[in-house]
mmCIF file of C-alpha atoms in Angstrom:
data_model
loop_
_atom_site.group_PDB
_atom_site.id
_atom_site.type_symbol
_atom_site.label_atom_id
_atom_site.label_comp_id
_atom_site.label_asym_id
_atom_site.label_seq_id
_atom_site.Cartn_x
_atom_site.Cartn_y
_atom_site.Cartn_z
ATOM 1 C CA UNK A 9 0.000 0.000 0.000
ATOM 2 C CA UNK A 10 1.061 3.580 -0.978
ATOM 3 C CA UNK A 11 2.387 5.660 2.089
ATOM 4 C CA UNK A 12 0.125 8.650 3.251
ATOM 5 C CA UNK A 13 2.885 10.276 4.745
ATOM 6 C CA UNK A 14 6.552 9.978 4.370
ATOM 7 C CA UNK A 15 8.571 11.817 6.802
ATOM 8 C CA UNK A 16 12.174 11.795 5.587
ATOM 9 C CA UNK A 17 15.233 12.695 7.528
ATOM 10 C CA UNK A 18 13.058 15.446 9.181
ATOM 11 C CA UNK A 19 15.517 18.219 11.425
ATOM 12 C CA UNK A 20 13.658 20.695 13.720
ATOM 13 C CA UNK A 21 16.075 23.253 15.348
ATOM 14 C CA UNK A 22 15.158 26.512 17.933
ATOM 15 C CA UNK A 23 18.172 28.606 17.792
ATOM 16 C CA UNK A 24 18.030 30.779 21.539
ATOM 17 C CA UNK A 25 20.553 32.961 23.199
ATOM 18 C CA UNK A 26 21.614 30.398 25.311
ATOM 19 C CA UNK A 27 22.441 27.699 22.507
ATOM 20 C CA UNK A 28 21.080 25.335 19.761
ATOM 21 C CA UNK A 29 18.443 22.868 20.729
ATOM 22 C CA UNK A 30 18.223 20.051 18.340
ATOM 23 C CA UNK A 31 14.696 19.339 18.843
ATOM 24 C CA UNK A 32 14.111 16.779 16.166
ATOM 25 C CA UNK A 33 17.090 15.130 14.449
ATOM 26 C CA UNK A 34 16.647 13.422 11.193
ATOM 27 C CA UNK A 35 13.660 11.130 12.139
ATOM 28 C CA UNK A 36 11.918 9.111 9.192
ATOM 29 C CA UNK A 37 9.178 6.649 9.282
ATOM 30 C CA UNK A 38 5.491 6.377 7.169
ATOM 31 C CA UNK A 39 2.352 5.972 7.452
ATOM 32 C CA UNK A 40 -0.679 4.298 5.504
ATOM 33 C CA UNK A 41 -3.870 5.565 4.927
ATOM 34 C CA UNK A 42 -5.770 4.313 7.363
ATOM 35 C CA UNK A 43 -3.480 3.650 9.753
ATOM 36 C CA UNK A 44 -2.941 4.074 13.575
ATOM 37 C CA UNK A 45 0.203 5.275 14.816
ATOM 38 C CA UNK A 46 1.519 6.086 18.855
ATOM 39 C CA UNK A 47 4.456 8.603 18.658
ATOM 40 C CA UNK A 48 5.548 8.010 22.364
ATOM 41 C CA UNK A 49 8.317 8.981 24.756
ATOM 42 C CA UNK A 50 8.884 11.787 27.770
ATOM 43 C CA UNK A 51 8.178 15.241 27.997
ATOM 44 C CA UNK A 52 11.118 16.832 25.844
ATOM 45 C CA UNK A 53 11.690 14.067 23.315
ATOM 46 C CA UNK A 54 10.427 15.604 20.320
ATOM 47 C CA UNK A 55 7.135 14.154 19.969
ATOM 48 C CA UNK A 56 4.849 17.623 19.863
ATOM 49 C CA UNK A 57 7.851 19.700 17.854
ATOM 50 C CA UNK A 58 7.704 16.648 14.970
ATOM 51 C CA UNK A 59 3.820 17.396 14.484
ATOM 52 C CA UNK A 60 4.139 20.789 14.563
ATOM 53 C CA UNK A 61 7.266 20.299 11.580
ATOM 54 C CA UNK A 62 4.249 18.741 10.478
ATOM 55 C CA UNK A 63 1.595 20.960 10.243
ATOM 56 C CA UNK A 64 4.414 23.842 9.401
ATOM 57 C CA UNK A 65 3.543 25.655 12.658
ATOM 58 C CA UNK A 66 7.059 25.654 14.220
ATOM 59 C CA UNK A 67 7.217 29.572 15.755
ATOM 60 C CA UNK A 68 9.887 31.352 13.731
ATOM 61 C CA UNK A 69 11.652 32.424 15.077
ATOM 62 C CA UNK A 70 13.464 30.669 16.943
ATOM 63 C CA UNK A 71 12.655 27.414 15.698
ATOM 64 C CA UNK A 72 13.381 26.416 11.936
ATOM 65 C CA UNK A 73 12.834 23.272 10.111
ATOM 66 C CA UNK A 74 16.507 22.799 8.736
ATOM 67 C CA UNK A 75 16.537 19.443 6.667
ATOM 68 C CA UNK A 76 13.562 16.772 5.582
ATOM 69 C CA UNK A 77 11.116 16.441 3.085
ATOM 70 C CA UNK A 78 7.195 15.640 4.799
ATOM 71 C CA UNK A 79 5.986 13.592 1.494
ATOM 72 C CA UNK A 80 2.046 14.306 1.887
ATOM 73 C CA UNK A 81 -0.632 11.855 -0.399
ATOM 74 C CA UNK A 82 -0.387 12.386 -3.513
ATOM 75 C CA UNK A 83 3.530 13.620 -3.563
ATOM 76 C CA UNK A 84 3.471 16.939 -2.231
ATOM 77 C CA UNK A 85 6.540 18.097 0.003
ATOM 78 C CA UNK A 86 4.671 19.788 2.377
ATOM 79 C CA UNK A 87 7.537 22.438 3.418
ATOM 80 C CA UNK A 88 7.895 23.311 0.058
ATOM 81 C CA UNK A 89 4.487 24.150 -0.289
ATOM 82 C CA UNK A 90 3.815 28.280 -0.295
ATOM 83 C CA UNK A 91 2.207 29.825 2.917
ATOM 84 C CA UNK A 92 -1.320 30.229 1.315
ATOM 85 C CA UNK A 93 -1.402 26.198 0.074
ATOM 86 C CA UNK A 94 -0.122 25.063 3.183
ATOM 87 C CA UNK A 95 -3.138 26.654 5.072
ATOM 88 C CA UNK A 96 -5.053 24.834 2.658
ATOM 89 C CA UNK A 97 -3.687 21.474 3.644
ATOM 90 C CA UNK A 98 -3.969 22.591 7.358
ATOM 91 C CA UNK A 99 -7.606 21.993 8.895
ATOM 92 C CA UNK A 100 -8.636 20.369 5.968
ATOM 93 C CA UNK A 101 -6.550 17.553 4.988
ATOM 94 C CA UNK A 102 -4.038 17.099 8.372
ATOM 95 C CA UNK A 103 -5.859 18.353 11.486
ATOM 96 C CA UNK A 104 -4.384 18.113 14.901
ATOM 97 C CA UNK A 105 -6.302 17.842 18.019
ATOM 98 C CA UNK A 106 -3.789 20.236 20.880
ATOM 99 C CA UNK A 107 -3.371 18.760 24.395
ATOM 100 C CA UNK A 108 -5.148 21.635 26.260
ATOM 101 C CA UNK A 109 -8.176 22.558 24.751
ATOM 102 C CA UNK A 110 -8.864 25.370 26.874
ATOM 103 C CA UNK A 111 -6.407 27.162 25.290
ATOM 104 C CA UNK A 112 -7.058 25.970 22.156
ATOM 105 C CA UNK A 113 -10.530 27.193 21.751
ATOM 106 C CA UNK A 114 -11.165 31.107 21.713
ATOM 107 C CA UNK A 115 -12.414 32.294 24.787
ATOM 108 C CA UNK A 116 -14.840 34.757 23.170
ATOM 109 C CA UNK A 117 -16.227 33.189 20.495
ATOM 110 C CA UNK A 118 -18.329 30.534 20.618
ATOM 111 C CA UNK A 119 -17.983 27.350 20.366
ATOM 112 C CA UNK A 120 -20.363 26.866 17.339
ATOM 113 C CA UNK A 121 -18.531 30.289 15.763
ATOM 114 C CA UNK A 122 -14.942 28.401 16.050
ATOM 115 C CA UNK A 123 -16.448 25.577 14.121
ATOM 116 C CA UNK A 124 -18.511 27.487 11.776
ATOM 117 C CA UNK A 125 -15.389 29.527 10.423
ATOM 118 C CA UNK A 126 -13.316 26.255 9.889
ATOM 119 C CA UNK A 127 -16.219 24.859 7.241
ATOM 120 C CA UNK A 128 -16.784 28.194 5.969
ATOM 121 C CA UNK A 129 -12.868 28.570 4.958
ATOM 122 C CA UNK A 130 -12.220 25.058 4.335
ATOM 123 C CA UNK A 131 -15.143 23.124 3.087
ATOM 124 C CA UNK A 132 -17.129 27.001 1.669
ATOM 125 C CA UNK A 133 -20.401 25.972 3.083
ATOM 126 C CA UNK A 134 -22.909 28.967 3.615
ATOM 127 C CA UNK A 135 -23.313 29.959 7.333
ATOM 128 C CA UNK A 136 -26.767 28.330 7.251
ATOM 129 C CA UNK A 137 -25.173 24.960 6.083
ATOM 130 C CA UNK A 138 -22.016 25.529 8.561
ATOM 131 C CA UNK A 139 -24.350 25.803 11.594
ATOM 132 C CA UNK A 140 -25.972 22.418 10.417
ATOM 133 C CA UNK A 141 -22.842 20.472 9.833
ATOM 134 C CA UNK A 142 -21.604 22.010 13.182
ATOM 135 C CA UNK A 143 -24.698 21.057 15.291
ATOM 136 C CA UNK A 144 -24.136 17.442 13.399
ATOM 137 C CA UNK A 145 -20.393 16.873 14.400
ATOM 138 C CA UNK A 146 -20.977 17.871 17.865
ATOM 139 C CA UNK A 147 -24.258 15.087 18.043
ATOM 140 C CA UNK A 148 -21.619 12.716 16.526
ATOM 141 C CA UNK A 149 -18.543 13.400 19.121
ATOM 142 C CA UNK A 150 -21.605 12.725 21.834
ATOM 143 C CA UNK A 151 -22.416 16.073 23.348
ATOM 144 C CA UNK A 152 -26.337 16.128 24.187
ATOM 145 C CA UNK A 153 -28.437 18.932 22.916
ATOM 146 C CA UNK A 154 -26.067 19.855 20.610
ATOM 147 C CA UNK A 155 -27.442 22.410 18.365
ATOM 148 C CA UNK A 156 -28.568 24.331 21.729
ATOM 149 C CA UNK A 157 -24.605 24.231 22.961
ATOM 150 C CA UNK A 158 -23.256 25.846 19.826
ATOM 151 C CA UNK A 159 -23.889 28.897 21.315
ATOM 152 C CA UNK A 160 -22.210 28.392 24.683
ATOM 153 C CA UNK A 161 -18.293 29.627 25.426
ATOM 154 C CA UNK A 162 -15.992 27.291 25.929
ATOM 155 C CA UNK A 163 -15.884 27.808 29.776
ATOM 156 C CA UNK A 164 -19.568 26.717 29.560
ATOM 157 C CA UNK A 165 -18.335 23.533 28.410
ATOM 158 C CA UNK A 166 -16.795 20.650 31.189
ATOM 159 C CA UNK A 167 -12.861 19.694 30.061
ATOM 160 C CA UNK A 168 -14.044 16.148 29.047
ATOM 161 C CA UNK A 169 -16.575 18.335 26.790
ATOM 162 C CA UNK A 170 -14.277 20.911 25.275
ATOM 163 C CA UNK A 171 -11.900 17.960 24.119
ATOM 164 C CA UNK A 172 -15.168 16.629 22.424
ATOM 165 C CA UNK A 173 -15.741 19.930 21.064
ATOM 166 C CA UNK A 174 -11.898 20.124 19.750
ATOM 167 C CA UNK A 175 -13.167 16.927 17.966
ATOM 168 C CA UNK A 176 -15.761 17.808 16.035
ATOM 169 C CA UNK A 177 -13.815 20.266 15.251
ATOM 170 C CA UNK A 178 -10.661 18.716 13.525
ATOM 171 C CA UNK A 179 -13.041 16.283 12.052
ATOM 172 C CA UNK A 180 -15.237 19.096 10.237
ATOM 173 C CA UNK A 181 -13.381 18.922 6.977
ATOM 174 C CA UNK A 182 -13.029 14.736 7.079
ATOM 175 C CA UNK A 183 -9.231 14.791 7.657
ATOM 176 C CA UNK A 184 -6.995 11.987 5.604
ATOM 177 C CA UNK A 185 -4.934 12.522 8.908
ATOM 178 C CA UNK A 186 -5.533 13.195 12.720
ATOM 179 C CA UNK A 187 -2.803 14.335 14.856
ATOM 180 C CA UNK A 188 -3.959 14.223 18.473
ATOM 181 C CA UNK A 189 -1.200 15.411 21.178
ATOM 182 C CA UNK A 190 -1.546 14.140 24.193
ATOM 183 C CA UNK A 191 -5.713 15.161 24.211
ATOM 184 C CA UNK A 192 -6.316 13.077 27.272
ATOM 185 C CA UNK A 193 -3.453 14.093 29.569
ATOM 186 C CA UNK A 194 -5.635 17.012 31.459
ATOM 187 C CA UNK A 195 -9.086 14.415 31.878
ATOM 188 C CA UNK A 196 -9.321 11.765 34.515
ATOM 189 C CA UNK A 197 -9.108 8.490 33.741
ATOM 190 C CA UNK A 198 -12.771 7.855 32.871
ATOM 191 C CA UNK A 199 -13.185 10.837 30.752
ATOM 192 C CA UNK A 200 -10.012 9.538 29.059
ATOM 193 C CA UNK A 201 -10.954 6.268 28.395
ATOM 194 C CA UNK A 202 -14.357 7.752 26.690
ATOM 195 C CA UNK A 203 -12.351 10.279 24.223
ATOM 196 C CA UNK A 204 -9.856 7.566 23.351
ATOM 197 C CA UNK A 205 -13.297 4.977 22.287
ATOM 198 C CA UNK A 206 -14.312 8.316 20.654
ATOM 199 C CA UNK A 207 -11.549 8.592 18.449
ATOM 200 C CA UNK A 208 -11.376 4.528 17.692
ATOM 201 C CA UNK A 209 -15.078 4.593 17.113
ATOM 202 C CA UNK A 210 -14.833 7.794 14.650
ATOM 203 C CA UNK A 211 -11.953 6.494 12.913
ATOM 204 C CA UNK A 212 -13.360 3.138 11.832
ATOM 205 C CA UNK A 213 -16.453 5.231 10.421
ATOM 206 C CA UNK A 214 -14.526 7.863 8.720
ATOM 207 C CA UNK A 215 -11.385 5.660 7.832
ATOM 208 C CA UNK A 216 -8.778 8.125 8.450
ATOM 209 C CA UNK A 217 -5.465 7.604 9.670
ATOM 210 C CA UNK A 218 -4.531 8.547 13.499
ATOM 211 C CA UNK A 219 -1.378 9.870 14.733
ATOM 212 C CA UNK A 220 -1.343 9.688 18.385
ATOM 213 C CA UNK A 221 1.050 11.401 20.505
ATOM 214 C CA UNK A 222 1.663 10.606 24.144
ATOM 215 C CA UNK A 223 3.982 9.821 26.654
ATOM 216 C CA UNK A 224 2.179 7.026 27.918
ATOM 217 C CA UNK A 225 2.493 3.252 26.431
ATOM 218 C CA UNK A 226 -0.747 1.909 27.812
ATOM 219 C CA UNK A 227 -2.999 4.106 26.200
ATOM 220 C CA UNK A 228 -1.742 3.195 22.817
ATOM 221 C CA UNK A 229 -1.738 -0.295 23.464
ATOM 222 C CA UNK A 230 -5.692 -0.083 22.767
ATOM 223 C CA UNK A 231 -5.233 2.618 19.710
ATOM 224 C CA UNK A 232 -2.299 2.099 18.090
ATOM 225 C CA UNK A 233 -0.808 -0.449 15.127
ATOM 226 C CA UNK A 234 2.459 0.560 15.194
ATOM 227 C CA UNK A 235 4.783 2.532 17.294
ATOM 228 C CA UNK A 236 7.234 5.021 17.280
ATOM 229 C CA UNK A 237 9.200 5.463 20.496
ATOM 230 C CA UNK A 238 11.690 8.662 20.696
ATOM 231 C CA UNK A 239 13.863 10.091 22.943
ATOM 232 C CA UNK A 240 16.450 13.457 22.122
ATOM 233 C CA UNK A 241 14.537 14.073 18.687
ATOM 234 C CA UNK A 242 15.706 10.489 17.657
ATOM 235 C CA UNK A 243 12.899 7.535 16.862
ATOM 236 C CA UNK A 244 14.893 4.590 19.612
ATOM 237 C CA UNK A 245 12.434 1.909 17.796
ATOM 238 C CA UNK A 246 9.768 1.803 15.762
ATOM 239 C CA UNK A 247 7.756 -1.762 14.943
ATOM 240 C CA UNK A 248 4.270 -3.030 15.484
ATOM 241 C CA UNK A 249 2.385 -2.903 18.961
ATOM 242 C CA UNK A 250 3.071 -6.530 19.721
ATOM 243 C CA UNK A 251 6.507 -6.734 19.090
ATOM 244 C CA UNK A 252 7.122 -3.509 20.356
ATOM 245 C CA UNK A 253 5.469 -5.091 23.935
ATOM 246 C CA UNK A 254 6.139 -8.541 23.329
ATOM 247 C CA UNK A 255 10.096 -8.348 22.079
ATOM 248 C CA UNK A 256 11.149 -4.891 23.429
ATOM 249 C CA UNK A 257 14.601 -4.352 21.642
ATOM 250 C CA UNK A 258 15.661 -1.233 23.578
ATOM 251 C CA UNK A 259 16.559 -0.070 27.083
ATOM 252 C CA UNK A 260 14.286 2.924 27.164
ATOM 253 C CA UNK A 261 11.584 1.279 25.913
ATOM 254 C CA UNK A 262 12.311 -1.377 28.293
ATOM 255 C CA UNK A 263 12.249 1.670 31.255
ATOM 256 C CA UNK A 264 8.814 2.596 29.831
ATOM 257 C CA UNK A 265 6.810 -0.498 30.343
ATOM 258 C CA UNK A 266 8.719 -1.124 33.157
ATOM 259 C CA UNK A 267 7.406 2.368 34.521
ATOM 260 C CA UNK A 268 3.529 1.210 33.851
ATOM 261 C CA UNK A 269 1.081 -0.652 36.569
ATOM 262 C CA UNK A 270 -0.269 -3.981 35.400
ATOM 263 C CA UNK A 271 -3.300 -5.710 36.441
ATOM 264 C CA UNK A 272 -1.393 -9.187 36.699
ATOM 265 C CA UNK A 273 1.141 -8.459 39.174
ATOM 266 C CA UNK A 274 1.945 -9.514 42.492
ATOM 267 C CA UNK A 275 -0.215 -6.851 44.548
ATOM 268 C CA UNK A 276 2.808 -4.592 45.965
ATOM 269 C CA UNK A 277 5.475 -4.887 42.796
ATOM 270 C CA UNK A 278 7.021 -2.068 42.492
ATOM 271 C CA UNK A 279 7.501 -0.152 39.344
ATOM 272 C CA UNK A 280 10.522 0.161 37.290
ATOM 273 C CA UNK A 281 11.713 4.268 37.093
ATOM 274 C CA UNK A 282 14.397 5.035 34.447
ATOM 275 C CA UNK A 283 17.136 6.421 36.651
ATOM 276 C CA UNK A 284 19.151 10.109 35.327
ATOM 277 C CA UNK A 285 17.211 12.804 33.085
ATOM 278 C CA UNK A 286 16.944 13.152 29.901
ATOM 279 C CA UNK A 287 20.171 14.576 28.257
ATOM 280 C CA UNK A 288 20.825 18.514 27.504
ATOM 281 C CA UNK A 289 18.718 19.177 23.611
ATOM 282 C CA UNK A 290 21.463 21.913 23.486
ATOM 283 C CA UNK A 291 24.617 19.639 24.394
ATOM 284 C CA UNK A 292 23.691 16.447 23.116
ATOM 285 C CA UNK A 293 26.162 13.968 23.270
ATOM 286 C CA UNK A 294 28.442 12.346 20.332
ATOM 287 C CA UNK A 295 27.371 8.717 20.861
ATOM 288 C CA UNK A 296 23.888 7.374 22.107
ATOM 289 C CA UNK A 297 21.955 10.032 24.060
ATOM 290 C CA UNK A 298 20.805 7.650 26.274
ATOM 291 C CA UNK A 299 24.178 6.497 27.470
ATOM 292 C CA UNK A 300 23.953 7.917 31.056
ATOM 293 C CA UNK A 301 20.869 6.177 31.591
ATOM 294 C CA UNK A 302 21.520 2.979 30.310
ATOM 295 C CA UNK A 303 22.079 -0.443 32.498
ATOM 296 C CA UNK A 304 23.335 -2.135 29.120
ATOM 297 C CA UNK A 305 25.903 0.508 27.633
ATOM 298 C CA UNK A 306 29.237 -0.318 26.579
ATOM 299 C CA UNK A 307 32.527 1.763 25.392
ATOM 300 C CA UNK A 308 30.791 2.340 21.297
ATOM 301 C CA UNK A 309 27.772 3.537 22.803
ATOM 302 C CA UNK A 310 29.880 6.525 23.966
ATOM 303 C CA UNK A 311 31.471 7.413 20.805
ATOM 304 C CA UNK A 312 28.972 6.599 17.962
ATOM 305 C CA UNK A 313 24.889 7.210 17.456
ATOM 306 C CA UNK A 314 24.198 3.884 16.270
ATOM 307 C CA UNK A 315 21.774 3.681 13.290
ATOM 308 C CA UNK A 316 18.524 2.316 13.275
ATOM 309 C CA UNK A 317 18.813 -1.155 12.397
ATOM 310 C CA UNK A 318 16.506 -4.135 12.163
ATOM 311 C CA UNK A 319 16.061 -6.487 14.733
ATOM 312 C CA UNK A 320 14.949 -10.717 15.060
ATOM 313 C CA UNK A 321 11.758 -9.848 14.164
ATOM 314 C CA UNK A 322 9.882 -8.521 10.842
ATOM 315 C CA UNK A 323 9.194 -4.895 10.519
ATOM 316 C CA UNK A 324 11.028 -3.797 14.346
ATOM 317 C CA UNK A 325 13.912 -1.411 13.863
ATOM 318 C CA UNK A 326 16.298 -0.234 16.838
ATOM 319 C CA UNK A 327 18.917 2.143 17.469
ATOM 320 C CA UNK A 328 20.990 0.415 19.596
ATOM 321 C CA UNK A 329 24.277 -1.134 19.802
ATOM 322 C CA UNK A 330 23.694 -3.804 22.133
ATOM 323 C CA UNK A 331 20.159 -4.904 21.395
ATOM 324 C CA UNK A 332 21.430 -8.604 20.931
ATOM 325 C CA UNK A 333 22.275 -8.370 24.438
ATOM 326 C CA UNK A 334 19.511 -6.583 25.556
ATOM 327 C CA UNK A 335 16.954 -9.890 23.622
ATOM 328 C CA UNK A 336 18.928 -12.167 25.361
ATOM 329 C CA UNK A 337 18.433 -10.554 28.842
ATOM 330 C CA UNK A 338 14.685 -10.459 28.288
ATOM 331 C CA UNK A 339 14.045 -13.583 26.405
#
């Protein structure tokens, strides 16, 4: 099948008075229409800054998307697209879905306005045909009396709500691609597991593809077909959700499950924390930023990035030296 998106060596930089911060460093993967993918990994990894290269809404400056090409459906390179045609693209064929909606949404316009001027600008319905289609996308994202709340502000509107809200909205233009960052982190856990059926429910009936983007593994366990774990700007390992849980290949990965509660252990196991921090984005190091972290490292991990390579099993790529030893430690 024919990619949907290619991202190709992509390089994200912010250049500040105190340094260089390599935000993302020559990351490539694709996707397929269709498909569901979890972009995962801590705060400061790269995850958000990648879908922003993305969407071409890195702030410049400081930031600047040095090197890449983002290979879009039918061919386009979308950062070589002009301003005007990349706002075309934005909203209407890639939306993204921000991790706090409260500051996503415009605090004095309405929530039926904010939707209302996406179709208008996007899709050129009327405003009579707008307000339908907006009162219909809120019904289908599952807020009651909809066509009564498009005229509420979005502080009229619970959290679990205004995520729903920030929904309908991406989905007003039927996306090819949804980028949602992290839009469950600021619910509880049961409004959470409601927007993330949501968004599986909605994408089997519109078929799009899903990129999700958070920093925990067990929420795209249930979303997710494949799996791109970074850390410094760098995708660590990238391969299907079962062998990425099944036949983990890398130590921070490793650290990541380790870090998550299951429902089969021994009541009072404790969980696994990945000692250190994450390394300086301004002073990254010359051989694998996750050297000072690592229980496995050796002397080459110091002085050489190692390429992502594949692993034992079809389709799982790793950059590590010594993921050999790591299988055998696991197996």
């Amino acid at each position: 099948m024919e990619a949907l998106l290619q991202v190709k060596n992509l390089t994200t930089r912010f250049y500040t008075d105190e340094g260089v911060v390599h935000a993302v460093n020559g990351i490539s993967y694709d996707m397929e229409a269709g498909e569901t993918l979890g972009v995962v990994g801590e705060s400061g990894c790269g995850k958000t800054v990648h879908a922003l290269s993305i969407m071409r809404l890195i702030p410049s400056p400081p930031g600047k998307i040095d090197a890449g090409e983002i290979i879009f459906d039918d061919g386009r390179d979308l950062l070589k697209l002009s301003p005007g045609d990349m706002r075309l693209v934005r909203g209407a064929e890639i939306s993204m879905i921000f991790q706090d909606p409260m500051t996503s949404l415009n605090p004095v316009y309405t929530v039926g306005d904010q939707i209302v001027e996406a179709l208008r600008i996007h899709c050129g319905l009327t405003e009579a045909e707008a307000k339908e289609r907006a009162g219909e996308l809120l019904t289908m994202v599952g807020i009651p009396a909809a066509k009564q709340r498009l005229d509420d502000y979005p502080h009229q509107f619970s959290g679990g709500m205004r995520q729903r809200a920030m929904i309908a909205m991406a989905l007003s233009c039927d996306p090819k691609l949804l980028i949602a960052d992290e839009p469950t982190t600021a619910l509880d856990v049961t409004i959470q597991a409601q927007i993330v059926d949501l968004v599986r429910r909605l994408q089997a009936q519109l078929g799009m593809a899903v990129m999700w983007i958070t920093h925990d593994l067990g929420v795209v366990a249930e979303l997710a077909r494949k799996i791109n774990v970074m850390y410094a700007g760098y995708i660590i390992e990238r391969g299907d959700v079962r062998s990425i849980y099944k036949r983990t290949r890398h130590p921070y990965t490793i650290g990541l499950l380790g870090s998550l509660p299951r429902l089969d252990e021994v009541p009072g196991t404790k969980l696994v924390s990945i000692p250190g921090l994450p390394p300086d984005l301004i002073a990254l190091p010359q051989g694998c930023p996750f050297y000072a972290r690592c229980t496995y490292r050796a002397e080459q991990c110091l002085e050489e990035m190692p390429p992502l390579e594949p692993t034992d099993e079809a389709g799982h790529i790793v950059a590590c030296w010594r993921w050999e030893h790591v299988a055998g430690r696991i197996a």
